[in-house]
Coordinates of N, CA, C and O and ligand atoms in Angstrom, one line a residue:
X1 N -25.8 -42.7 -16.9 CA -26.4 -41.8 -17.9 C -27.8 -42.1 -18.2 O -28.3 -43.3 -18.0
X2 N -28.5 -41.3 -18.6 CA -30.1 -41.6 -18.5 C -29.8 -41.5 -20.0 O -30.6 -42.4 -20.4
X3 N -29.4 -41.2 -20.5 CA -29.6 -41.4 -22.1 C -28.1 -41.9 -22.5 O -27.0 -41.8 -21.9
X4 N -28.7 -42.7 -24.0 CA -27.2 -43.6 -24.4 C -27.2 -42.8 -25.9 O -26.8 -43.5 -26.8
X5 N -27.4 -41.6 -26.4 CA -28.1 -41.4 -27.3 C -26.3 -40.4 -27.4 O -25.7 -39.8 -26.5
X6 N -25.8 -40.7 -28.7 CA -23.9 -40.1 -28.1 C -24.3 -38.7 -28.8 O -23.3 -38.0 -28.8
X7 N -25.2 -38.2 -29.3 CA -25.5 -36.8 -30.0 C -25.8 -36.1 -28.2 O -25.0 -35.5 -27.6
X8 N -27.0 -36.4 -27.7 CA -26.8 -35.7 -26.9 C -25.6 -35.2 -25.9 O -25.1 -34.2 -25.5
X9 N -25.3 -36.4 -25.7 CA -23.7 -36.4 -24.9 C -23.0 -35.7 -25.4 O -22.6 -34.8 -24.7
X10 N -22.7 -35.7 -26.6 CA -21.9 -34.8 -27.1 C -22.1 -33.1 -26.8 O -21.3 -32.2 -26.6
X11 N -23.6 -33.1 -26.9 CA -24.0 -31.2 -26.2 C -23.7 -31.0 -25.1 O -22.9 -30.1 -24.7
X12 N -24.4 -32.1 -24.2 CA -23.9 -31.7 -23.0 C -22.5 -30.9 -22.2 O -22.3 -30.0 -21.3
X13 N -21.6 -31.9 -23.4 CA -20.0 -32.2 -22.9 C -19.9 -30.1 -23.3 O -19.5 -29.3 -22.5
X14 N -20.3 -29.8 -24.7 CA -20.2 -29.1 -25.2 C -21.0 -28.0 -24.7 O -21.1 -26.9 -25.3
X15 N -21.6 -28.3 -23.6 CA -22.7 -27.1 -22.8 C -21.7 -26.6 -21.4 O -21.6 -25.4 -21.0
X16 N -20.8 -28.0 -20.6 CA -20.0 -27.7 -20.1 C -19.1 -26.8 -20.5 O -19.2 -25.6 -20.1
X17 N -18.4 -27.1 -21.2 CA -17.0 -26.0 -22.0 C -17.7 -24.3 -22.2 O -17.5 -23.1 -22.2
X18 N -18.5 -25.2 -22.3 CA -19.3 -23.0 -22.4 C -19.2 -22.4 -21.4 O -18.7 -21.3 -21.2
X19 N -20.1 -23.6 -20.3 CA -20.0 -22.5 -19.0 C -19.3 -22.6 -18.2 O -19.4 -22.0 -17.2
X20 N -18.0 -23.5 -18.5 CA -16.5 -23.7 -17.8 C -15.9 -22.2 -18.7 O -15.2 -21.4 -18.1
X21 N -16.1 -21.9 -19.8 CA -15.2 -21.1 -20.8 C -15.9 -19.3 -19.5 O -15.2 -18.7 -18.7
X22 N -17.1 -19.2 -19.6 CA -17.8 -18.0 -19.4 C -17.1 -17.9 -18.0 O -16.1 -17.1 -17.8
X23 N -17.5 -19.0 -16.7 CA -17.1 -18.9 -15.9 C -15.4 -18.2 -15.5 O -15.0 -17.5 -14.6
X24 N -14.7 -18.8 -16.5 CA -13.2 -18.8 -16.7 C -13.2 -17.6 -16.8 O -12.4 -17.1 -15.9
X25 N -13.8 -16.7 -17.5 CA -14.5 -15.0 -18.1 C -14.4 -14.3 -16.6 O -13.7 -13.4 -16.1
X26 N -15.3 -14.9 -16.2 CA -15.7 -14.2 -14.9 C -14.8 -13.7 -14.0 O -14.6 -12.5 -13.6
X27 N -14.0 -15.0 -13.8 CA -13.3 -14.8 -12.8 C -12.1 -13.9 -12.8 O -11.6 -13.2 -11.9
X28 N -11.4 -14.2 -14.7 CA -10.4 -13.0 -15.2 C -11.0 -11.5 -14.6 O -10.5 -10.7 -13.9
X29 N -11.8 -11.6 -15.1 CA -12.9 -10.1 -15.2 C -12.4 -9.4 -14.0 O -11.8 -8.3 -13.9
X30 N -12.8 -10.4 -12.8 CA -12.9 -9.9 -11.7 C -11.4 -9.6 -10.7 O -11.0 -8.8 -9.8
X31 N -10.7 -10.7 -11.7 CA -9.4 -10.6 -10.9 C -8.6 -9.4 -11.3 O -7.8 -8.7 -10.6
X32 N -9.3 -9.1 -12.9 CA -8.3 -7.6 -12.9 C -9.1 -6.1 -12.9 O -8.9 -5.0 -13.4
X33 N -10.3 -6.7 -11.9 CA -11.1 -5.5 -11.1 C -10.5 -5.2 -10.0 O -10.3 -4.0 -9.6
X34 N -9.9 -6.7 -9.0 CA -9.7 -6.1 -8.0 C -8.3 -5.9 -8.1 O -7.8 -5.7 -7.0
X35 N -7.2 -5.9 -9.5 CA -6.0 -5.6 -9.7 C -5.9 -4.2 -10.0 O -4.8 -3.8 -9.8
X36 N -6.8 -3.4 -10.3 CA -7.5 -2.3 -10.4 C -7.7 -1.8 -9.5 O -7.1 -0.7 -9.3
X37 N -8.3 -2.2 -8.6 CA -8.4 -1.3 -7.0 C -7.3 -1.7 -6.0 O -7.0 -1.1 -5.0
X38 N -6.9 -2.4 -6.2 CA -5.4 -3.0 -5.7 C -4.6 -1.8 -6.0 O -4.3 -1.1 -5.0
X39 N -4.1 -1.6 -6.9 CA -3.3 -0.3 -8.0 C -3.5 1.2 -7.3 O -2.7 2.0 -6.9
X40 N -5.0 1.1 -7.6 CA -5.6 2.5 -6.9 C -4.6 3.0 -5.6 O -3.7 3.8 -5.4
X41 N -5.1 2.1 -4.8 CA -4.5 3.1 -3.2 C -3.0 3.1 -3.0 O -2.4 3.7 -2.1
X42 N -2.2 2.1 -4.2 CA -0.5 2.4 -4.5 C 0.0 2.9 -5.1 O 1.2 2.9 -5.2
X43 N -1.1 3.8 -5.7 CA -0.5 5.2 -6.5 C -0.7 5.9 -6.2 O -0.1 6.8 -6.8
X44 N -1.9 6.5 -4.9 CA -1.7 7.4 -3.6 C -2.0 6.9 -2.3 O -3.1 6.9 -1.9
X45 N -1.2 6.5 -1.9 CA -0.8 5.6 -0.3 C -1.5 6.9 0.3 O -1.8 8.0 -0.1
X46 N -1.8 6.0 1.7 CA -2.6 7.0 2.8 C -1.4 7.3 3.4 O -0.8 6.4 4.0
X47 N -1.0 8.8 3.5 CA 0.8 9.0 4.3 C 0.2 9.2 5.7 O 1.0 9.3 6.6
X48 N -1.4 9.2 6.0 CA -1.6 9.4 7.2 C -2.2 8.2 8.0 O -2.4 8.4 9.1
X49 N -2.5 7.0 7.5 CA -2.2 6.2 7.6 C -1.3 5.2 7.5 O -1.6 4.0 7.9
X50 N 0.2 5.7 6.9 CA 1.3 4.9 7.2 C 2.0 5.8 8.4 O 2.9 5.2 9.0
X51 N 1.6 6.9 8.8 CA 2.3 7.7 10.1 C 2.0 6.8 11.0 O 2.9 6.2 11.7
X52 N 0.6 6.6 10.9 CA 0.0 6.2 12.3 C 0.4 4.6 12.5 O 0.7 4.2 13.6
X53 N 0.3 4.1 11.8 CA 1.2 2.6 11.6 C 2.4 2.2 12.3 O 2.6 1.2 13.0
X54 N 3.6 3.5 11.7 CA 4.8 3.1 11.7 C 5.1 4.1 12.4 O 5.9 3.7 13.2
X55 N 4.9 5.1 12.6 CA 5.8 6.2 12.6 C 5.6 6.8 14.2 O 6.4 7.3 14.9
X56 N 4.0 6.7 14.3 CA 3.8 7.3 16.1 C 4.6 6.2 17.1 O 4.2 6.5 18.3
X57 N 5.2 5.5 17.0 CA 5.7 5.0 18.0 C 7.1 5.9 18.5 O 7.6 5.8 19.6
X58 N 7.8 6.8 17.5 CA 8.4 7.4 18.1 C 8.4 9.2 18.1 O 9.0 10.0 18.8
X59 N 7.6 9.2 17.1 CA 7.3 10.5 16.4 C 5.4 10.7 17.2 O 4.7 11.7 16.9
X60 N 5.1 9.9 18.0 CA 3.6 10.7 18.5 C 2.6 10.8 17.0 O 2.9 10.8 15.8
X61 N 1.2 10.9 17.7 CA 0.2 11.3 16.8 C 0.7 12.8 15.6 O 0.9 12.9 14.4
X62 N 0.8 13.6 17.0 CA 1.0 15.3 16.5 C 2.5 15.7 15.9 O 2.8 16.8 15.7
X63 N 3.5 14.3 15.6 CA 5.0 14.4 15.3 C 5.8 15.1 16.3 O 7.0 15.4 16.0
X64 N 5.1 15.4 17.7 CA 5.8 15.8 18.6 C 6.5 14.9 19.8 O 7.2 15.4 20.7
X65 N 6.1 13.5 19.6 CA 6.5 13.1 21.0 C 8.0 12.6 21.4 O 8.5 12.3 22.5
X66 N 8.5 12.6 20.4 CA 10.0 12.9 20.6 C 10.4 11.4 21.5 O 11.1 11.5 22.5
X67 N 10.2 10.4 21.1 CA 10.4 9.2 22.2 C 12.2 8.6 21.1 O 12.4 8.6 19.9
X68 N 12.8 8.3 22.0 CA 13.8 7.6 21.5 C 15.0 8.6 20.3 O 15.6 8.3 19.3
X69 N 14.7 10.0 21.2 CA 15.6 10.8 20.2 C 15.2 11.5 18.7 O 15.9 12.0 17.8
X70 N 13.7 11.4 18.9 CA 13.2 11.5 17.3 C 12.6 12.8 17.5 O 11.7 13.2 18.3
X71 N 13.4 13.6 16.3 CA 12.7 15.0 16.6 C 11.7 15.3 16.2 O 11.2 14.5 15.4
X72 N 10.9 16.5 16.7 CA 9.9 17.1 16.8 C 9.4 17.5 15.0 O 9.9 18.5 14.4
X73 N 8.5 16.5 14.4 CA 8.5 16.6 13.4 C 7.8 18.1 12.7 O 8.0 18.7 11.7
X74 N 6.8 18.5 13.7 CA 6.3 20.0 13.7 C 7.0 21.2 13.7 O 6.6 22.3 13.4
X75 N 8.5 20.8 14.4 CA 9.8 22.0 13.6 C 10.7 21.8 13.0 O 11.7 22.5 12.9
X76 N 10.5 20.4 12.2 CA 11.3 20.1 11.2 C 11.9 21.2 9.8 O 11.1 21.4 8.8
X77 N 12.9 21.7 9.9 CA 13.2 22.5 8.7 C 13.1 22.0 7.0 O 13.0 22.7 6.0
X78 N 13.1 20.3 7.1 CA 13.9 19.4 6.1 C 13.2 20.1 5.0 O 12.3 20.9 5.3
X79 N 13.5 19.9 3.7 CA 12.5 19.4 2.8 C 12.1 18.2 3.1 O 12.4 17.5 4.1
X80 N 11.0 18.1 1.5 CA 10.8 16.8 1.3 C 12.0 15.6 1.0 O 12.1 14.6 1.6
X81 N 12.6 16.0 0.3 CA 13.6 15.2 -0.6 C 14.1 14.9 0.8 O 13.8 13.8 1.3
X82 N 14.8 15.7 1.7 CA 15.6 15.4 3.0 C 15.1 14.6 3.4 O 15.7 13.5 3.5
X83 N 13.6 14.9 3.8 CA 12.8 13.7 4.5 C 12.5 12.7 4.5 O 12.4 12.0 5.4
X84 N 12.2 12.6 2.7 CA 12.7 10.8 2.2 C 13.3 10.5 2.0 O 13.2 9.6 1.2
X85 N 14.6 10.9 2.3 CA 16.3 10.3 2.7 C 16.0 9.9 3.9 O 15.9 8.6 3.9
X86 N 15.7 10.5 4.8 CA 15.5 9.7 6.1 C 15.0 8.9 6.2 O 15.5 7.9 6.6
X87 N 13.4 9.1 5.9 CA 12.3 8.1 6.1 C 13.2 6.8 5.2 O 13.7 5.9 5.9
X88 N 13.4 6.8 4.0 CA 14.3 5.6 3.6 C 15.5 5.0 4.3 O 15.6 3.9 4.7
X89 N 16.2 5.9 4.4 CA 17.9 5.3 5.4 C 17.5 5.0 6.2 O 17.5 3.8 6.5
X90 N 17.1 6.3 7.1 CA 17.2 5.8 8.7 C 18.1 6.7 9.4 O 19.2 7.0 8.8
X91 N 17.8 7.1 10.4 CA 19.2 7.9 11.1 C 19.4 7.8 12.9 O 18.3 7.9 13.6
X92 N 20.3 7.6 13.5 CA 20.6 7.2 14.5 C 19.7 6.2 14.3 O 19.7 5.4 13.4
X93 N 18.5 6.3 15.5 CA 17.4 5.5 16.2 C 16.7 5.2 15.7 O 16.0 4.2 16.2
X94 N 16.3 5.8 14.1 CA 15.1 5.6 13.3 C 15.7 4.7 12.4 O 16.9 4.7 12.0
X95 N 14.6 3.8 12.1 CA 14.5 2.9 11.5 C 14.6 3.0 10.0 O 13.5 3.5 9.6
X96 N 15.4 2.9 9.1 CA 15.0 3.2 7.8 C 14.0 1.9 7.0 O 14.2 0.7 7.0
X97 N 13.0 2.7 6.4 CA 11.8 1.8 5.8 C 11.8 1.6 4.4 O 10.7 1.2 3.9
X98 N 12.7 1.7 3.8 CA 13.1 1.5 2.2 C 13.2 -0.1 1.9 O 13.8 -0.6 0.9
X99 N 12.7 -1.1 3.1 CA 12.1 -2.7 2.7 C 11.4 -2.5 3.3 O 10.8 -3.6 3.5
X100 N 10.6 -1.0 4.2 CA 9.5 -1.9 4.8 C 8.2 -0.8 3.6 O 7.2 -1.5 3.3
X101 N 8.3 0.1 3.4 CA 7.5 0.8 2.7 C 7.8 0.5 1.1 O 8.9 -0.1 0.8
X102 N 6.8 1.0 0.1 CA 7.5 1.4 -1.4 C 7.8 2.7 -1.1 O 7.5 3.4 -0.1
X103 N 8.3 2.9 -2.2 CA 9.2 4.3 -2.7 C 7.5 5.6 -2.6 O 7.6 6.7 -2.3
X104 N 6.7 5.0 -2.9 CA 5.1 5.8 -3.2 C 5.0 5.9 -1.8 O 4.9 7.1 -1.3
X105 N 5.2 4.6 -0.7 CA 4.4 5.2 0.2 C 5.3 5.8 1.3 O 4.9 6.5 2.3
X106 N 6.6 5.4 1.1 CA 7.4 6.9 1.4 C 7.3 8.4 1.5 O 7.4 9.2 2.5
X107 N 6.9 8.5 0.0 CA 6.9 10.1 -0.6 C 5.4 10.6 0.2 O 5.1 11.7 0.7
X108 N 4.5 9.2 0.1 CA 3.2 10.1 0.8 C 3.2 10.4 2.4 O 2.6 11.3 3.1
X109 N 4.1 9.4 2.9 CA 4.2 9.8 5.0 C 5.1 11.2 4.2 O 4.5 12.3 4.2
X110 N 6.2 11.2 3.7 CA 7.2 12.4 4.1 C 6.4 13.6 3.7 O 6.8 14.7 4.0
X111 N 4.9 13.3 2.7 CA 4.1 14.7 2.6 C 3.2 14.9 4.1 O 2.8 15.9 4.6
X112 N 3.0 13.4 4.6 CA 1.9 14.0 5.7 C 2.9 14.7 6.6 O 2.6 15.8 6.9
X113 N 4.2 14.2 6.9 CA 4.9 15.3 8.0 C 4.8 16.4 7.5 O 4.2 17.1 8.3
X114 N 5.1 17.1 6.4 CA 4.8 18.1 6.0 C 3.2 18.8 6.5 O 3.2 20.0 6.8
X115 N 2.4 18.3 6.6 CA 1.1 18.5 6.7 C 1.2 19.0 8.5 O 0.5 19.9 9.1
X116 N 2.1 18.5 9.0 CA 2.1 18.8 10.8 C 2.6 19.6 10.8 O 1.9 20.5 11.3
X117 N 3.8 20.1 10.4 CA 4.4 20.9 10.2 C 3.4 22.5 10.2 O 3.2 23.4 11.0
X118 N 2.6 22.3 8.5 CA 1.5 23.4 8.4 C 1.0 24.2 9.3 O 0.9 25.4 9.6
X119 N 0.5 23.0 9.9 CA -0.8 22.5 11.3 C -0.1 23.8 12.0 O -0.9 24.8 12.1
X120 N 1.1 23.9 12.5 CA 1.5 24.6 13.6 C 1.5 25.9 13.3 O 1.8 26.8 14.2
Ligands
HEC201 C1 12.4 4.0 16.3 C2 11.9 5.3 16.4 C3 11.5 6.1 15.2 C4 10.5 5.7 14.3 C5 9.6 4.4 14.3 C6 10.4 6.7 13.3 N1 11.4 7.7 13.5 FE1 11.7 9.4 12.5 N2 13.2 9.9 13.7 C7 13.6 9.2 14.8 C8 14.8 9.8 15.3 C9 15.6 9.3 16.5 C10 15.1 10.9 14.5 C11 16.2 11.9 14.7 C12 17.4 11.5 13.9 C13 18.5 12.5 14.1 O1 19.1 12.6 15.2 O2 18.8 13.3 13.2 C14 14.0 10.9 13.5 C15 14.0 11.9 12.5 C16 13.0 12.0 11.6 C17 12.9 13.0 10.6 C18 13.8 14.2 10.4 C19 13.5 15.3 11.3 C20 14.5 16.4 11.3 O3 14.2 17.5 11.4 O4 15.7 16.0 11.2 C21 11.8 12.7 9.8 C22 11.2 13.5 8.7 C23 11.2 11.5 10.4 N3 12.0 11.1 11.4 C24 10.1 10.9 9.9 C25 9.6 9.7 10.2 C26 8.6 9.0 9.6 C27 7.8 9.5 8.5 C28 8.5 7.8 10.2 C29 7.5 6.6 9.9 C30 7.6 6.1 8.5 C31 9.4 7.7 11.3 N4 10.1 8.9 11.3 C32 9.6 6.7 12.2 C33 13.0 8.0 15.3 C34 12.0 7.3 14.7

């Protein structure tokens, strides 16, 4: 210590705690900024980016490629509701994704099929 003087010591100690306390500030701050944008994209999932993920390997880009028994999602009659029965369960060959997806980003792929569907 360059000084024995225990008043200053005492600020010091007490200059620490400030900017341990602010610091501590910061990083809350920040952590529930990025709990915030974290949130954001799970209360509208990209369904066209969970297609392209999960789903073209048997369903194709265009929901047409039909690999492994998987119908042509562009003449699909289903509803929605139908469709996130499926996309959750699973049927024959398809995989059901109700541990691999949430329930949100379910509902948003079974709107993008919908969207191919349009398309045609
Ligand atoms: C392992 C291959 C495979 C994967 C991966 C797959 N599917 Fe399927 N899918 C199938 C098969 C096979 C069927 C037809 C089931 C049947 O015979 O009724 C099907 C049927 C469907 C149907 C019902 C179509 C209809 O008219 O009955 C929907 C909707 C669907 N899939 C959506 C999806 C979505 C969305 C994903 C991605 C999250 C996905 N599938 C991933 C194989 C797959």
């Amino acid at each position: 210590m360059h000084t024995r003087n225990p008043y200053v010591l005492l600020l010091s100690i007490a200059a620490l705690f400030v900017a341990c306390g602010s610091a501590e500030e910061q990083i809350n701050r920040r952590a529930s900024a990025a709990q915030a944008a974290n949130n954001a994209p799970a209360l509208t999932p990209d369904g066209m980016a969970i297609f392209r993920q999960y789903c073209v390997l048997c369903h194709g880009a265009d929901g047409k490629l039909g690999l492994n028994g998987a119908k042509d999602l562009t003449a699909t009659t289903l509803t929605l509701e139908e469709r996130i029965n499926i996309i959750a369960y699973g049927k024959k060959l398809m995989t059901p994704f109700n541990e691999i997806l949430t329930p949100e980003e379910i509902k948003a792929v079974a709107e993008y099929t919908q969207t191919l569907v349009s398309k045609q």
